[in-house]
CSV table of N, CA, C and O in Angstrom, one decimal:
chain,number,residue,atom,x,y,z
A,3,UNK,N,140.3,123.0,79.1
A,3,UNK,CA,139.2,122.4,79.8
A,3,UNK,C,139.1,121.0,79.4
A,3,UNK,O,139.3,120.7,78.3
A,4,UNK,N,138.6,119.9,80.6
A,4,UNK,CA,138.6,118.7,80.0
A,4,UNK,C,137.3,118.7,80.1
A,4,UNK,O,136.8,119.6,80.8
A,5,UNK,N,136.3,117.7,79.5
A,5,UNK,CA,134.9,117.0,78.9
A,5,UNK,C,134.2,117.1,80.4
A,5,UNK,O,133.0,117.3,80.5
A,6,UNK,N,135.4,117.1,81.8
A,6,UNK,CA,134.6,116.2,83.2
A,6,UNK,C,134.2,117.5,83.7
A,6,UNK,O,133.1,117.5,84.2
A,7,UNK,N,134.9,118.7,83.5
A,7,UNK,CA,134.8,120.2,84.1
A,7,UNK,C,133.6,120.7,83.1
A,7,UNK,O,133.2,121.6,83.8
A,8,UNK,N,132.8,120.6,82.2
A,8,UNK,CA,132.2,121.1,81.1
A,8,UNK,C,130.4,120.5,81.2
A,8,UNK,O,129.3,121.1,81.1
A,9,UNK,N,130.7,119.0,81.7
A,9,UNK,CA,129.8,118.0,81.6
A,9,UNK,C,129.5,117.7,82.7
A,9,UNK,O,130.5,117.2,83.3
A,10,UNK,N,128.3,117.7,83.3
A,10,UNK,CA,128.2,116.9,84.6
A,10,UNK,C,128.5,115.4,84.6
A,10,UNK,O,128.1,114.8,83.6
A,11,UNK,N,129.0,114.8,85.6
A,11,UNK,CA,128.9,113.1,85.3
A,11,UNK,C,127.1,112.6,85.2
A,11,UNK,O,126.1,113.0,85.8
A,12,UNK,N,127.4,111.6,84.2
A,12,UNK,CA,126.2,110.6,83.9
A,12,UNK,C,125.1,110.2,84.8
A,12,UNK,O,123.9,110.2,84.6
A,13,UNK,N,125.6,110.0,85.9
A,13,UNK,CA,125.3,109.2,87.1
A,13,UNK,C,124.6,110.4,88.0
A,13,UNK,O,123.6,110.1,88.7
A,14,UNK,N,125.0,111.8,88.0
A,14,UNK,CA,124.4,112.3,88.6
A,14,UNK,C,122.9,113.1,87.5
A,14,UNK,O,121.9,113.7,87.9
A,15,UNK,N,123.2,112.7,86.6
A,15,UNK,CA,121.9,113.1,85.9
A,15,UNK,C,120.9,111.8,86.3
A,15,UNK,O,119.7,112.0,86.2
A,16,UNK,N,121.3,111.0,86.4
A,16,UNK,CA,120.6,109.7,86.9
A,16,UNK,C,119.9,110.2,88.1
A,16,UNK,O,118.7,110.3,88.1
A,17,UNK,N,120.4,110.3,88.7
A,17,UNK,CA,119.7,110.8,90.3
A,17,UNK,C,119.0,112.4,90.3
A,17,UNK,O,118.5,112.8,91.3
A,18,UNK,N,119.0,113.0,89.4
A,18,UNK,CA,117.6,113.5,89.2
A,18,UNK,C,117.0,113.4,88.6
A,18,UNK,O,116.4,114.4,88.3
A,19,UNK,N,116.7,112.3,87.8
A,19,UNK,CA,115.8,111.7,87.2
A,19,UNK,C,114.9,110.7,87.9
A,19,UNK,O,113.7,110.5,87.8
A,20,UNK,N,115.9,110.0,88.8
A,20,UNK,CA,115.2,109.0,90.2
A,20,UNK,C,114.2,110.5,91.0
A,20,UNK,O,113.0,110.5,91.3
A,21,UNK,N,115.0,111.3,91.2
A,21,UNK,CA,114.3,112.4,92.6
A,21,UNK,C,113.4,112.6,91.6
A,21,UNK,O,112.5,112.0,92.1
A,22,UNK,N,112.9,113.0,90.4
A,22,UNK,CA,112.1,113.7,89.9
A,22,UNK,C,111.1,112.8,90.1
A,22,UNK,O,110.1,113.1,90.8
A,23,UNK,N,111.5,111.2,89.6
A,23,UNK,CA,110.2,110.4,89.6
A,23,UNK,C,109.8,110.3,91.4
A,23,UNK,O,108.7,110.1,92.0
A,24,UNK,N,111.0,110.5,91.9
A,24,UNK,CA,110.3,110.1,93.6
A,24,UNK,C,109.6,111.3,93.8
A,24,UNK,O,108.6,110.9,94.4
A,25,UNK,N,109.4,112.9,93.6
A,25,UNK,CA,109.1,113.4,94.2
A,25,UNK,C,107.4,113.6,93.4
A,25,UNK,O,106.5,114.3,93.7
A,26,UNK,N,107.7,112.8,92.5
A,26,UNK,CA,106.0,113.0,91.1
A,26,UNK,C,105.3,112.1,92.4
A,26,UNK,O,104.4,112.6,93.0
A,27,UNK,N,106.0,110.6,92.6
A,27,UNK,CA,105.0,109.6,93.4
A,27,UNK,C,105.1,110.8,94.8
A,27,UNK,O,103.9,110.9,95.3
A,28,UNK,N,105.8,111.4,95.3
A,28,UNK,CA,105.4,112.0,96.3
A,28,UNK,C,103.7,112.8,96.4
A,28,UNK,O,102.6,112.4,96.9
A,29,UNK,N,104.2,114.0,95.7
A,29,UNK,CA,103.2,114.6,95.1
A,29,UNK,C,101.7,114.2,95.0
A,29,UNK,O,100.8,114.9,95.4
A,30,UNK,N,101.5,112.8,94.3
A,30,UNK,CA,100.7,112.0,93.9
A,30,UNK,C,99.9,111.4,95.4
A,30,UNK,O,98.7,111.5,95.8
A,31,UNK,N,101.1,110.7,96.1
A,31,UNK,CA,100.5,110.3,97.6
A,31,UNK,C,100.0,111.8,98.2
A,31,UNK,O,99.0,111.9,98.9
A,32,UNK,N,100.8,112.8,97.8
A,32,UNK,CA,100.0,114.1,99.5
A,32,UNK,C,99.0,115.0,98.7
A,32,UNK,O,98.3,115.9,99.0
A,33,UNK,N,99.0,114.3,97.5
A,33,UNK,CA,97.6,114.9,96.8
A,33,UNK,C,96.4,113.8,96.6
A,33,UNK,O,95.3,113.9,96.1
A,34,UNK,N,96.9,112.7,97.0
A,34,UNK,CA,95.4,111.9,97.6
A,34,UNK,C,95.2,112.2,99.4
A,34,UNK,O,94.0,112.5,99.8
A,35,UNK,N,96.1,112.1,100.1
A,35,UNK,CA,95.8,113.1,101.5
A,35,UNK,C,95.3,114.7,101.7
A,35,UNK,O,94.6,115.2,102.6
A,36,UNK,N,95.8,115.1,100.6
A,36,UNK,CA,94.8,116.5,101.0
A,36,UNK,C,93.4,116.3,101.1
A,36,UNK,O,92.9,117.2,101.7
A,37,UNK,N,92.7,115.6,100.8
A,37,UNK,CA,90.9,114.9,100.7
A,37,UNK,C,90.7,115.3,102.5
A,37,UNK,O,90.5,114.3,103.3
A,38,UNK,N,90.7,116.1,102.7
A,38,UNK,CA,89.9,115.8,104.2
A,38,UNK,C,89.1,114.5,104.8
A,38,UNK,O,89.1,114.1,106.0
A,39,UNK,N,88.2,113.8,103.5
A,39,UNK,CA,87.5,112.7,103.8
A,39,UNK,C,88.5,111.2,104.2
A,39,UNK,O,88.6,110.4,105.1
A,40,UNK,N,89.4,111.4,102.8
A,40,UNK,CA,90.4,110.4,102.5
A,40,UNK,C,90.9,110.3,103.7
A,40,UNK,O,90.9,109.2,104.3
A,41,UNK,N,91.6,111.5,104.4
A,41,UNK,CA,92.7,111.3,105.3
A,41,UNK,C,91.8,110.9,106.3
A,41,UNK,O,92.3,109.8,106.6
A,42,UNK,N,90.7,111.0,107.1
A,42,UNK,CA,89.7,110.8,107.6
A,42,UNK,C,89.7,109.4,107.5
A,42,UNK,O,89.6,108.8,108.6
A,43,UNK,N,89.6,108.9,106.6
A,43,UNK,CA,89.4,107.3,106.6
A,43,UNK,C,91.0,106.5,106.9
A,43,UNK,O,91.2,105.5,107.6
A,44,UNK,N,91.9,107.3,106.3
A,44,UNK,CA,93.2,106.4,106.4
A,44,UNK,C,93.4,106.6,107.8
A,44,UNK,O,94.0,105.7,108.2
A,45,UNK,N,93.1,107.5,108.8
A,45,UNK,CA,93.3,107.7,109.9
A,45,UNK,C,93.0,106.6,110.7
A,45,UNK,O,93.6,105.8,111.4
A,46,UNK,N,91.7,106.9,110.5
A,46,UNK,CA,90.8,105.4,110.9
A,46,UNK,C,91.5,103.8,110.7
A,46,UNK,O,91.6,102.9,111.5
A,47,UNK,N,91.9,103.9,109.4
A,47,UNK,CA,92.3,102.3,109.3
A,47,UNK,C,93.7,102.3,110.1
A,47,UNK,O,94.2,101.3,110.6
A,48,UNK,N,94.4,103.7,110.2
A,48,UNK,CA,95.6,103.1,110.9
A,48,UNK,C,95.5,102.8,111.9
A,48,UNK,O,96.5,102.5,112.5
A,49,UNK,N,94.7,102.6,112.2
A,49,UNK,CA,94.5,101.6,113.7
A,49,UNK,C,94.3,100.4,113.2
A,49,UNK,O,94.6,99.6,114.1
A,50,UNK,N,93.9,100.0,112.4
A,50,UNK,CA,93.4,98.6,112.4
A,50,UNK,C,92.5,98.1,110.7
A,50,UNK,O,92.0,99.0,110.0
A,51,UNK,N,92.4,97.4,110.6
A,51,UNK,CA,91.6,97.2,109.5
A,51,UNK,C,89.9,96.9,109.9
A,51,UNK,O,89.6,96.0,110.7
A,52,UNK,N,89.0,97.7,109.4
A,52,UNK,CA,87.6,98.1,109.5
A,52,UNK,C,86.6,97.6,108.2
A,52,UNK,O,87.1,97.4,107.1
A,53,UNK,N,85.4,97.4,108.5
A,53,UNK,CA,84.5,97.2,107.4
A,53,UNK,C,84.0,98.7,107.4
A,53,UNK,O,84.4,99.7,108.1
A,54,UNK,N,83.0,98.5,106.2
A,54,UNK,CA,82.3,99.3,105.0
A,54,UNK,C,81.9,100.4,106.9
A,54,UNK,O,82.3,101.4,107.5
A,55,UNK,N,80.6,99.3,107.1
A,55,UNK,CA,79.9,99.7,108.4
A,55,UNK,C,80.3,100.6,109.3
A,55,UNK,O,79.7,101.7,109.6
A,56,UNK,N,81.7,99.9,109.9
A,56,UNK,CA,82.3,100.6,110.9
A,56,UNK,C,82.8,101.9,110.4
A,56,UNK,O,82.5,102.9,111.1
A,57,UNK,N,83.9,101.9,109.0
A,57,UNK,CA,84.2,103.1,108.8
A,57,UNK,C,82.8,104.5,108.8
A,57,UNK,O,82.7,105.5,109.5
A,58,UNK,N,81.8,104.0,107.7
A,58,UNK,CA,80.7,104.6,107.7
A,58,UNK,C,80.4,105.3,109.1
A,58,UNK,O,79.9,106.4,109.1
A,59,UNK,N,80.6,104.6,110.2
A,59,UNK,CA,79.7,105.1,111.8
A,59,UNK,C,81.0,106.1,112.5
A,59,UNK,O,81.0,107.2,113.1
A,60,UNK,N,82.0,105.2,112.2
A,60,UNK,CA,83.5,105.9,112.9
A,60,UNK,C,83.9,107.6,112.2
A,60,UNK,O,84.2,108.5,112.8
A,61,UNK,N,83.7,107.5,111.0
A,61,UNK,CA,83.8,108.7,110.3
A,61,UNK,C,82.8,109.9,109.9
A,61,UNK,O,83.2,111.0,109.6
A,62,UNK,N,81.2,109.4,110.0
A,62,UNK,CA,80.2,110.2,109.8
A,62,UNK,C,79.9,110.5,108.1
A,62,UNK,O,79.1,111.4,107.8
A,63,UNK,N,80.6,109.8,107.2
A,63,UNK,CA,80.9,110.2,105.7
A,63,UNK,C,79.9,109.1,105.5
A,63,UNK,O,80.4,107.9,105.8
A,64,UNK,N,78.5,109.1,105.1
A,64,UNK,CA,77.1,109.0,103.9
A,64,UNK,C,77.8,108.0,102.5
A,64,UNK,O,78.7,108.2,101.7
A,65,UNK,N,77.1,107.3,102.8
A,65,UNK,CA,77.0,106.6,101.6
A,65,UNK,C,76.3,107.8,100.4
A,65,UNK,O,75.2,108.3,100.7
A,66,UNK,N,76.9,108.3,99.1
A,66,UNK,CA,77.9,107.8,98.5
A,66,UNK,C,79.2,107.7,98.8
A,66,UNK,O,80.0,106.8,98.6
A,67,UNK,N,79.5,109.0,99.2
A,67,UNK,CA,80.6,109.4,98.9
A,67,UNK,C,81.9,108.5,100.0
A,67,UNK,O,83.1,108.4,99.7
A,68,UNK,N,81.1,107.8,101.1
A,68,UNK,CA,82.2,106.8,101.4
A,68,UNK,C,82.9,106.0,100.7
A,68,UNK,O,84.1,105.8,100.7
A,69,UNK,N,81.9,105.4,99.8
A,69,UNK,CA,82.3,104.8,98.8
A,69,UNK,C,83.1,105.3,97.4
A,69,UNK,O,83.7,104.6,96.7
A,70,UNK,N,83.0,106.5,97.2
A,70,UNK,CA,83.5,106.9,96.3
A,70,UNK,C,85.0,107.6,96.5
A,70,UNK,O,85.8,107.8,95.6
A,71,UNK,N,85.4,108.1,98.0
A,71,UNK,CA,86.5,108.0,98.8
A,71,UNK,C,87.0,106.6,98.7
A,71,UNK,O,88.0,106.4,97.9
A,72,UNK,N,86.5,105.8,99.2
A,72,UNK,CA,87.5,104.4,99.0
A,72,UNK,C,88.0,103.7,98.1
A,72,UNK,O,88.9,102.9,98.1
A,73,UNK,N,86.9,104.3,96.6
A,73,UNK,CA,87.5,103.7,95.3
A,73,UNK,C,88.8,104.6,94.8
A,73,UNK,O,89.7,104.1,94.1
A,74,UNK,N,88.8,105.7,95.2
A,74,UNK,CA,90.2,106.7,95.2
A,74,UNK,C,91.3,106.1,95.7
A,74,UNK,O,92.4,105.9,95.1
A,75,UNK,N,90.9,105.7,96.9
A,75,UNK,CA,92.2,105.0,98.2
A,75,UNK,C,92.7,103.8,97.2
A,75,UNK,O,93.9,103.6,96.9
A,76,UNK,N,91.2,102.7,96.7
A,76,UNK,CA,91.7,101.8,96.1
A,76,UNK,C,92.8,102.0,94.8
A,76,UNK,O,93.8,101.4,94.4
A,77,UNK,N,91.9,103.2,94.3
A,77,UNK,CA,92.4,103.2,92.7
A,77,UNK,C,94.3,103.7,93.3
A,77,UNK,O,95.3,103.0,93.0
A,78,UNK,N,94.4,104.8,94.1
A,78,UNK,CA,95.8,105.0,94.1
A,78,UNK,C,96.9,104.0,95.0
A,78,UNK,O,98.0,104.3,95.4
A,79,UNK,N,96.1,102.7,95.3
A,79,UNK,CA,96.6,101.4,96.2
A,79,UNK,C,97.4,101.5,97.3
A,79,UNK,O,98.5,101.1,97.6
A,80,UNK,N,96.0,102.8,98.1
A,80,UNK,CA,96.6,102.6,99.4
A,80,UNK,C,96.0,101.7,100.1
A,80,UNK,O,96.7,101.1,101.0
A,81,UNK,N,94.9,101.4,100.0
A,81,UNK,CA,94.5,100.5,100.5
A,81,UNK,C,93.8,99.0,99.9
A,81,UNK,O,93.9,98.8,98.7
A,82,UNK,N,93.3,98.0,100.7
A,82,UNK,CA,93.2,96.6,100.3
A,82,UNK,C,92.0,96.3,100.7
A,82,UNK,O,91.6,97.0,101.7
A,83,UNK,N,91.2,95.3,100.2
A,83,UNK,CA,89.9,95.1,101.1
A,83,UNK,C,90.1,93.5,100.7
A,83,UNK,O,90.7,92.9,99.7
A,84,UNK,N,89.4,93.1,102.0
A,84,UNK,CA,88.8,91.5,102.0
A,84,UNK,C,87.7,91.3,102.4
A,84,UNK,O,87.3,91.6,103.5
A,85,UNK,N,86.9,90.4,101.5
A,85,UNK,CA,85.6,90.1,101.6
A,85,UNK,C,85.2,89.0,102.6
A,85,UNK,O,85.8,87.9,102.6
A,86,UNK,N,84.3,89.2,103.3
A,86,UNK,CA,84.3,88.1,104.2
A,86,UNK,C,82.7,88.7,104.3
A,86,UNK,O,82.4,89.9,104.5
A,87,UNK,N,81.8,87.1,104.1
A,87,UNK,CA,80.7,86.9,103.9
A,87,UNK,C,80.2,88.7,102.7
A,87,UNK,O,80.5,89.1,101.6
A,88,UNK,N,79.2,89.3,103.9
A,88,UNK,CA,78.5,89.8,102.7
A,88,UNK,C,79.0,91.6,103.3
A,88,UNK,O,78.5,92.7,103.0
A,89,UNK,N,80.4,91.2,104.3
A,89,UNK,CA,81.0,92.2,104.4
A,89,UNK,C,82.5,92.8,103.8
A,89,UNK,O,83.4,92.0,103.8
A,90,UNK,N,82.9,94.2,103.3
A,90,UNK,CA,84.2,94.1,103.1
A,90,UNK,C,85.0,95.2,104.0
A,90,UNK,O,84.7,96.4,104.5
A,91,UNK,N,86.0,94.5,104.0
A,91,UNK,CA,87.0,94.7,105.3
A,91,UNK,C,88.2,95.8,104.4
A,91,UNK,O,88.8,95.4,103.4
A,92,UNK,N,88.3,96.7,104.8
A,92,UNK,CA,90.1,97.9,104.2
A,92,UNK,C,90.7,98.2,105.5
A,92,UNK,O,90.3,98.6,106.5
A,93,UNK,N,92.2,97.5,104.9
A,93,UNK,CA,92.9,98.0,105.4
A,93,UNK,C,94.2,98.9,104.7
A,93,UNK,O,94.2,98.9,103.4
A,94,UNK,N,95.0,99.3,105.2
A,94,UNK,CA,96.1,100.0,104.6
A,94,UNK,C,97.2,99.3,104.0
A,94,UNK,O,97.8,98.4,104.7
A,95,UNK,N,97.5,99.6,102.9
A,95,UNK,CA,98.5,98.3,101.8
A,95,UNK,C,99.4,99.4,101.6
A,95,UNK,O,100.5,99.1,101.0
A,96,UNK,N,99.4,100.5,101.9
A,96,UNK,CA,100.9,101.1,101.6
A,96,UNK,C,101.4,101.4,102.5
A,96,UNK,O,100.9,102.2,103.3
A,97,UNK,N,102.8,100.8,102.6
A,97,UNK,CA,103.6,101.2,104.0
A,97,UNK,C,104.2,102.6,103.8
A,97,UNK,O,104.3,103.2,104.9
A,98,UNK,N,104.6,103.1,103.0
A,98,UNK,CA,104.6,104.9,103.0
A,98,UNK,C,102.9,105.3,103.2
A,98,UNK,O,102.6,105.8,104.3
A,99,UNK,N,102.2,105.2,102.6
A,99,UNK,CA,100.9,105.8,103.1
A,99,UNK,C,100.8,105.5,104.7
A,99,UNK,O,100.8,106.5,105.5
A,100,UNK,N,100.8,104.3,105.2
A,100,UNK,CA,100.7,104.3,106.9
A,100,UNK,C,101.6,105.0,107.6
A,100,UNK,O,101.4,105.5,108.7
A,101,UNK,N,103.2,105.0,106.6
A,101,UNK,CA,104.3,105.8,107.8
A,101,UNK,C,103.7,107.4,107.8
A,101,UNK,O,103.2,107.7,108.9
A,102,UNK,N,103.8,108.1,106.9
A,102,UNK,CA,102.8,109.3,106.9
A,102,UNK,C,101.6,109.7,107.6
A,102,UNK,O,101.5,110.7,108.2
A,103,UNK,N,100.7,108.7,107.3
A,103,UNK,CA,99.6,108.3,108.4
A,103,UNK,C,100.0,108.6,109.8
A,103,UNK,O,99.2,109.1,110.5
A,104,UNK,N,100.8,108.2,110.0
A,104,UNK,CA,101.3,107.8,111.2
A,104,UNK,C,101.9,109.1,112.2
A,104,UNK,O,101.9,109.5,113.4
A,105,UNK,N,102.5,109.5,110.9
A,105,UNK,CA,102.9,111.4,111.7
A,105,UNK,C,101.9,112.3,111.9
A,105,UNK,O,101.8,113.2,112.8
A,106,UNK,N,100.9,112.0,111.0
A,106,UNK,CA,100.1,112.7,111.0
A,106,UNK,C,98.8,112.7,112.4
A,106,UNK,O,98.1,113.6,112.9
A,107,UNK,N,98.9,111.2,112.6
A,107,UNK,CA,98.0,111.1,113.2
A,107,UNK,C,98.7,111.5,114.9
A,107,UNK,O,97.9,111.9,115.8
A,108,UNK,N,100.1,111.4,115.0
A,108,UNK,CA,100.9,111.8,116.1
A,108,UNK,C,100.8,113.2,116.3
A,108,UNK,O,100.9,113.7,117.4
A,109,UNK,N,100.7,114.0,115.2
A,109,UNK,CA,100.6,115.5,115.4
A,109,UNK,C,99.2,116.1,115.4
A,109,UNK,O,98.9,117.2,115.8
A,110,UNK,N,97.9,115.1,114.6
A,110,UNK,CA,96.5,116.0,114.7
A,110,UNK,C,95.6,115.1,115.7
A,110,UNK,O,94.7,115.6,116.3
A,111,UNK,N,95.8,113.9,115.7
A,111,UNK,CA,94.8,113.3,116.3
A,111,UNK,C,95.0,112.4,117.5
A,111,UNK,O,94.0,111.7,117.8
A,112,UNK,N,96.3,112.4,118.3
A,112,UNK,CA,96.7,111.4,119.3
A,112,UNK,C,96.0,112.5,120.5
A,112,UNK,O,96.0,113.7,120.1
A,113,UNK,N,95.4,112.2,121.7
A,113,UNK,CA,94.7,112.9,123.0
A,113,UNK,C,95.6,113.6,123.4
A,113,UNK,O,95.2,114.2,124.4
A,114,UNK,N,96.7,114.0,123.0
A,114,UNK,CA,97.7,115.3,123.4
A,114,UNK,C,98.5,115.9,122.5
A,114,UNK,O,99.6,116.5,122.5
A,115,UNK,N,97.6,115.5,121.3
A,115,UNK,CA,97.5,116.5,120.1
A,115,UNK,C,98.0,118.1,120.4
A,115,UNK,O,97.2,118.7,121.1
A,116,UNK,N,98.9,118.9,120.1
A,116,UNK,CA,98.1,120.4,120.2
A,116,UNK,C,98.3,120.9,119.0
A,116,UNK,O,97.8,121.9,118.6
């Protein structure tokens, strides 16, 4: 027997070490989407970037917990905010979170949803 028949090559131990870490960040993104509220709001922004206000009225989610949804979004950086005067504006800063968004909102929430 030679060392190559005994041993996997190097390179392929490499690539599941890459898949392990891609599928941890997986994981990590569809376990900030399971939040019913979360997805609720990313929904929302994939349309467009929204203030505090608007999300608050568009979603029906009460001050705290809007706020305490969005520091989630922020802390796992899917989203971005910009301040402008004494309002702040989120939109979506991860482009895997929007592509996902994006199926999602094609299969539960587009007017010919079924």
């Amino acid at each position: 027997l030679n060392e190559s028949a005994v041993m996997p090559p190097l390179e392929h131990e490499l690539d599941i070490q890459q898949l392990r870490a891609s599928a941890e960040a997986a994981g990590q993104l569809l376990k900030a989407l399971a939040n019913p509220e979360r997805l609720l709001l990313l929904c929302q922004l994939s349309q467009g970037e929204l203030n505090v206000t608007d999300l608050e009225a568009l979603s029906g989610i009460q001050q705290p917990t809007l706020s305490q949804q969005l520091a989630v979004l922020r802390r796992k950086e899917m989203v971005e905010t910009r301040r402008a005067g004494k309002q702040v504006y989120y939109r979506i800063s991860s482009s895997v979170a929007l592509a996902v968004i994006h199926v999602l909102y094609q299969h539960f929430c587009a007017g010919d949803a079924k």
